[in-house]
Amino acid sequence: MRTSTFQNIMRVLLGAMMTFAGIGHLTFQRGEFQAQVPRWLPNSQEFMDVVVLASGIIEISLGLCLIFWVSKKVKIGILLVIFYILIFPGNISQYTNGIDAFGLDTDQKRLIRLFFQPVLILWALWSTGALKYLFSKKN
């Protein structure tokens, strides 16, 4: 699927952001990311740490693939959307449980954060050409 120069720039930017976030999962933001592990999952510190580490590895992998594996960008875009959908319950949990992290220290800020997930989903679909691909398959 052909994408424009602007889409490619935005794909690489999203890949860089994912890679940076993944590194944060493994290092300097590990505790912040633990705040987003849904509270309906086992509430042990060890389990939450494993979830954060695993999601960080996935984020780094997806981010690097977005940047470098151009021939598979549509599939990677779809995988990234699935990842965003799978982690969304963590954002909902952070909001419903009133957990402060990443400067989201009010219910209003945590609620506004929820509306950014669809933006990330559309960004991933559009920048990789997956949106165009999915619409072409529908027709």
PDB file of C-alpha atoms in Angstrom:
ATOM      1  CA  MET A   1       0.000   0.000   0.000  1.00  0.00           C
ATOM      2  CA  ARG A   2       1.488   3.303  -1.071  1.00  0.00           C
ATOM      3  CA  THR A   3       1.666   6.103   1.471  1.00  0.00           C
ATOM      4  CA  SER A   4       2.624   9.741   1.100  1.00  0.00           C
ATOM      5  CA  THR A   5       5.803  11.325   2.407  1.00  0.00           C
ATOM      6  CA  PHE A   6       3.772  12.973   5.176  1.00  0.00           C
ATOM      7  CA  GLN A   7       2.224   9.621   6.164  1.00  0.00           C
ATOM      8  CA  ASN A   8       5.701   8.078   6.247  1.00  0.00           C
ATOM      9  CA  ILE A   9       7.001  10.876   8.464  1.00  0.00           C
ATOM     10  CA  MET A  10       4.047  10.427  10.810  1.00  0.00           C
ATOM     11  CA  ARG A  11       4.564   6.632  10.832  1.00  0.00           C
ATOM     12  CA  VAL A  12       8.219   7.065  11.809  1.00  0.00           C
ATOM     13  CA  LEU A  13       7.245   9.624  14.464  1.00  0.00           C
ATOM     14  CA  LEU A  14       4.677   7.209  15.909  1.00  0.00           C
ATOM     15  CA  GLY A  15       7.291   4.444  15.831  1.00  0.00           C
ATOM     16  CA  ALA A  16       9.766   6.651  17.684  1.00  0.00           C
ATOM     17  CA  MET A  17       7.129   7.544  20.287  1.00  0.00           C
ATOM     18  CA  MET A  18       6.269   3.862  20.772  1.00  0.00           C
ATOM     19  CA  THR A  19       9.939   2.944  21.124  1.00  0.00           C
ATOM     20  CA  PHE A  20      10.510   5.735  23.660  1.00  0.00           C
ATOM     21  CA  ALA A  21       7.410   4.709  25.638  1.00  0.00           C
ATOM     22  CA  GLY A  22       8.587   1.099  25.607  1.00  0.00           C
ATOM     23  CA  ILE A  23      11.978   2.122  26.961  1.00  0.00           C
ATOM     24  CA  GLY A  24      10.122   4.052  29.663  1.00  0.00           C
ATOM     25  CA  HIS A  25       8.250   0.857  30.573  1.00  0.00           C
ATOM     26  CA  LEU A  26      11.542  -0.906  31.164  1.00  0.00           C
ATOM     27  CA  THR A  27      13.367   1.925  32.949  1.00  0.00           C
ATOM     28  CA  PHE A  28      12.548   5.425  34.159  1.00  0.00           C
ATOM     29  CA  GLN A  29       8.701   5.313  33.971  1.00  0.00           C
ATOM     30  CA  ARG A  30       8.136   1.790  35.217  1.00  0.00           C
ATOM     31  CA  GLY A  31       6.174   2.862  38.300  1.00  0.00           C
ATOM     32  CA  GLU A  32       4.050   5.294  36.315  1.00  0.00           C
ATOM     33  CA  PHE A  33       3.059   2.548  33.896  1.00  0.00           C
ATOM     34  CA  GLN A  34       2.146   0.234  36.770  1.00  0.00           C
ATOM     35  CA  ALA A  35      -0.610   2.722  37.595  1.00  0.00           C
ATOM     36  CA  GLN A  36      -2.253   1.803  34.313  1.00  0.00           C
ATOM     37  CA  VAL A  37      -2.431  -1.938  34.938  1.00  0.00           C
ATOM     38  CA  PRO A  38      -6.158  -2.628  35.389  1.00  0.00           C
ATOM     39  CA  ARG A  39      -7.095  -3.196  38.998  1.00  0.00           C
ATOM     40  CA  TRP A  40      -9.297  -6.165  38.105  1.00  0.00           C
ATOM     41  CA  LEU A  41      -6.118  -8.094  37.248  1.00  0.00           C
ATOM     42  CA  PRO A  42      -4.075  -9.649  40.064  1.00  0.00           C
ATOM     43  CA  ASN A  43      -2.982  -6.775  42.280  1.00  0.00           C
ATOM     44  CA  SER A  44       0.465  -8.032  43.251  1.00  0.00           C
ATOM     45  CA  GLN A  45       3.460  -5.794  42.603  1.00  0.00           C
ATOM     46  CA  GLU A  46       5.287  -8.630  40.838  1.00  0.00           C
ATOM     47  CA  PHE A  47       2.410  -9.307  38.447  1.00  0.00           C
ATOM     48  CA  MET A  48       1.973  -5.622  37.603  1.00  0.00           C
ATOM     49  CA  ASP A  49       5.703  -5.354  36.955  1.00  0.00           C
ATOM     50  CA  VAL A  50       5.586  -8.311  34.549  1.00  0.00           C
ATOM     51  CA  VAL A  51       2.672  -6.698  32.689  1.00  0.00           C
ATOM     52  CA  VAL A  52       4.587  -3.414  32.410  1.00  0.00           C
ATOM     53  CA  LEU A  53       7.780  -5.125  31.255  1.00  0.00           C
ATOM     54  CA  ALA A  54       5.962  -7.295  28.697  1.00  0.00           C
ATOM     55  CA  SER A  55       4.012  -4.364  27.288  1.00  0.00           C
ATOM     56  CA  GLY A  56       7.242  -2.370  27.095  1.00  0.00           C
ATOM     57  CA  ILE A  57       8.912  -5.073  25.042  1.00  0.00           C
ATOM     58  CA  ILE A  58       5.868  -5.173  22.753  1.00  0.00           C
ATOM     59  CA  GLU A  59       5.909  -1.376  22.392  1.00  0.00           C
ATOM     60  CA  ILE A  60       9.606  -1.314  21.512  1.00  0.00           C
ATOM     61  CA  SER A  61       9.099  -4.117  18.999  1.00  0.00           C
ATOM     62  CA  LEU A  62       6.108  -2.440  17.355  1.00  0.00           C
ATOM     63  CA  GLY A  63       7.841   0.941  17.358  1.00  0.00           C
ATOM     64  CA  LEU A  64      10.982  -0.379  15.684  1.00  0.00           C
ATOM     65  CA  CYS A  65       8.922  -2.380  13.195  1.00  0.00           C
ATOM     66  CA  LEU A  66       6.941   0.742  12.309  1.00  0.00           C
ATOM     67  CA  ILE A  67      10.165   2.558  11.554  1.00  0.00           C
ATOM     68  CA  PHE A  68      12.196  -0.107   9.798  1.00  0.00           C
ATOM     69  CA  TRP A  69       9.948  -2.883   8.435  1.00  0.00           C
ATOM     70  CA  VAL A  70       8.321  -0.768   5.745  1.00  0.00           C
ATOM     71  CA  SER A  71       7.229  -3.707   3.577  1.00  0.00           C
ATOM     72  CA  LYS A  72       4.962  -4.909   6.417  1.00  0.00           C
ATOM     73  CA  LYS A  73       3.717  -1.500   7.554  1.00  0.00           C
ATOM     74  CA  VAL A  74       0.020  -2.287   6.952  1.00  0.00           C
ATOM     75  CA  LYS A  75       0.156  -5.439   9.090  1.00  0.00           C
ATOM     76  CA  ILE A  76       2.188  -3.663  11.757  1.00  0.00           C
ATOM     77  CA  GLY A  77      -0.344  -0.822  11.777  1.00  0.00           C
ATOM     78  CA  ILE A  78      -3.151  -3.312  12.357  1.00  0.00           C
ATOM     79  CA  LEU A  79      -1.155  -5.045  15.116  1.00  0.00           C
ATOM     80  CA  LEU A  80      -0.559  -1.676  16.752  1.00  0.00           C
ATOM     81  CA  VAL A  81      -4.286  -0.933  16.701  1.00  0.00           C
ATOM     82  CA  ILE A  82      -4.964  -4.292  18.362  1.00  0.00           C
ATOM     83  CA  PHE A  83      -2.341  -3.410  20.990  1.00  0.00           C
ATOM     84  CA  TYR A  84      -3.977  -0.007  21.597  1.00  0.00           C
ATOM     85  CA  ILE A  85      -7.352  -1.705  22.051  1.00  0.00           C
ATOM     86  CA  LEU A  86      -5.882  -4.265  24.459  1.00  0.00           C
ATOM     87  CA  ILE A  87      -4.262  -1.623  26.673  1.00  0.00           C
ATOM     88  CA  PHE A  88      -7.295   0.690  26.718  1.00  0.00           C
ATOM     89  CA  PRO A  89      -8.827  -1.044  29.784  1.00  0.00           C
ATOM     90  CA  GLY A  90      -5.753   0.126  31.697  1.00  0.00           C
ATOM     91  CA  ASN A  91      -6.584   3.729  30.827  1.00  0.00           C
ATOM     92  CA  ILE A  92     -10.197   3.167  31.860  1.00  0.00           C
ATOM     93  CA  SER A  93      -9.021   1.604  35.130  1.00  0.00           C
ATOM     94  CA  GLN A  94      -6.764   4.564  35.834  1.00  0.00           C
ATOM     95  CA  TYR A  95      -9.769   6.876  35.340  1.00  0.00           C
ATOM     96  CA  THR A  96     -12.352   4.847  37.269  1.00  0.00           C
ATOM     97  CA  ASN A  97      -9.995   4.196  40.188  1.00  0.00           C
ATOM     98  CA  GLY A  98      -8.674   7.757  40.329  1.00  0.00           C
ATOM     99  CA  ILE A  99      -5.023   6.723  40.050  1.00  0.00           C
ATOM    100  CA  ASP A 100      -2.508   9.522  39.531  1.00  0.00           C
ATOM    101  CA  ALA A 101       0.257   8.926  36.981  1.00  0.00           C
ATOM    102  CA  PHE A 102       1.897  10.860  34.144  1.00  0.00           C
ATOM    103  CA  GLY A 103       0.563  14.141  35.489  1.00  0.00           C
ATOM    104  CA  LEU A 104      -3.011  12.867  35.246  1.00  0.00           C
ATOM    105  CA  ASP A 105      -3.898  13.949  38.754  1.00  0.00           C
ATOM    106  CA  THR A 106      -7.567  14.859  38.341  1.00  0.00           C
ATOM    107  CA  ASP A 107     -10.593  12.972  37.064  1.00  0.00           C
ATOM    108  CA  GLN A 108     -10.954  15.543  34.295  1.00  0.00           C
ATOM    109  CA  LYS A 109      -7.402  14.975  33.027  1.00  0.00           C
ATOM    110  CA  ARG A 110      -7.823  11.197  33.215  1.00  0.00           C
ATOM    111  CA  LEU A 111     -11.126  11.437  31.308  1.00  0.00           C
ATOM    112  CA  ILE A 112      -9.616  13.626  28.589  1.00  0.00           C
ATOM    113  CA  ARG A 113      -6.800  11.060  28.230  1.00  0.00           C
ATOM    114  CA  LEU A 114      -9.369   8.427  27.248  1.00  0.00           C
ATOM    115  CA  PHE A 115     -10.226  10.392  24.108  1.00  0.00           C
ATOM    116  CA  PHE A 116      -6.641  10.225  22.852  1.00  0.00           C
ATOM    117  CA  GLN A 117      -6.753   6.452  22.329  1.00  0.00           C
ATOM    118  CA  PRO A 118      -8.998   6.743  19.232  1.00  0.00           C
ATOM    119  CA  VAL A 119      -6.581   9.382  17.906  1.00  0.00           C
ATOM    120  CA  LEU A 120      -3.679   6.941  18.288  1.00  0.00           C
ATOM    121  CA  ILE A 121      -5.722   4.228  16.573  1.00  0.00           C
ATOM    122  CA  LEU A 122      -6.532   6.462  13.613  1.00  0.00           C
ATOM    123  CA  TRP A 123      -2.923   7.670  13.462  1.00  0.00           C
ATOM    124  CA  ALA A 124      -1.657   4.081  13.272  1.00  0.00           C
ATOM    125  CA  LEU A 125      -4.208   3.099  10.631  1.00  0.00           C
ATOM    126  CA  TRP A 126      -3.714   6.185   8.488  1.00  0.00           C
ATOM    127  CA  SER A 127       0.083   6.509   8.662  1.00  0.00           C
ATOM    128  CA  THR A 128       0.691   2.868   7.724  1.00  0.00           C
ATOM    129  CA  GLY A 129      -1.835   2.767   4.895  1.00  0.00           C
ATOM    130  CA  ALA A 130      -3.885   0.219   6.846  1.00  0.00           C
ATOM    131  CA  LEU A 131      -6.980   2.429   6.739  1.00  0.00           C
ATOM    132  CA  LYS A 132      -6.848   2.548   2.948  1.00  0.00           C
ATOM    133  CA  TYR A 133      -6.152  -1.182   2.845  1.00  0.00           C
ATOM    134  CA  LEU A 134      -9.123  -2.016   5.083  1.00  0.00           C
ATOM    135  CA  PHE A 135     -11.469   0.166   3.043  1.00  0.00           C
ATOM    136  CA  SER A 136     -10.261  -1.414  -0.202  1.00  0.00           C
ATOM    137  CA  LYS A 137     -10.916  -4.904   1.244  1.00  0.00           C
ATOM    138  CA  LYS A 138     -14.410  -3.839   2.286  1.00  0.00           C
ATOM    139  CA  ASN A 139     -15.249  -2.884  -1.306  1.00  0.00           C
TER     140      ASN A 139
END
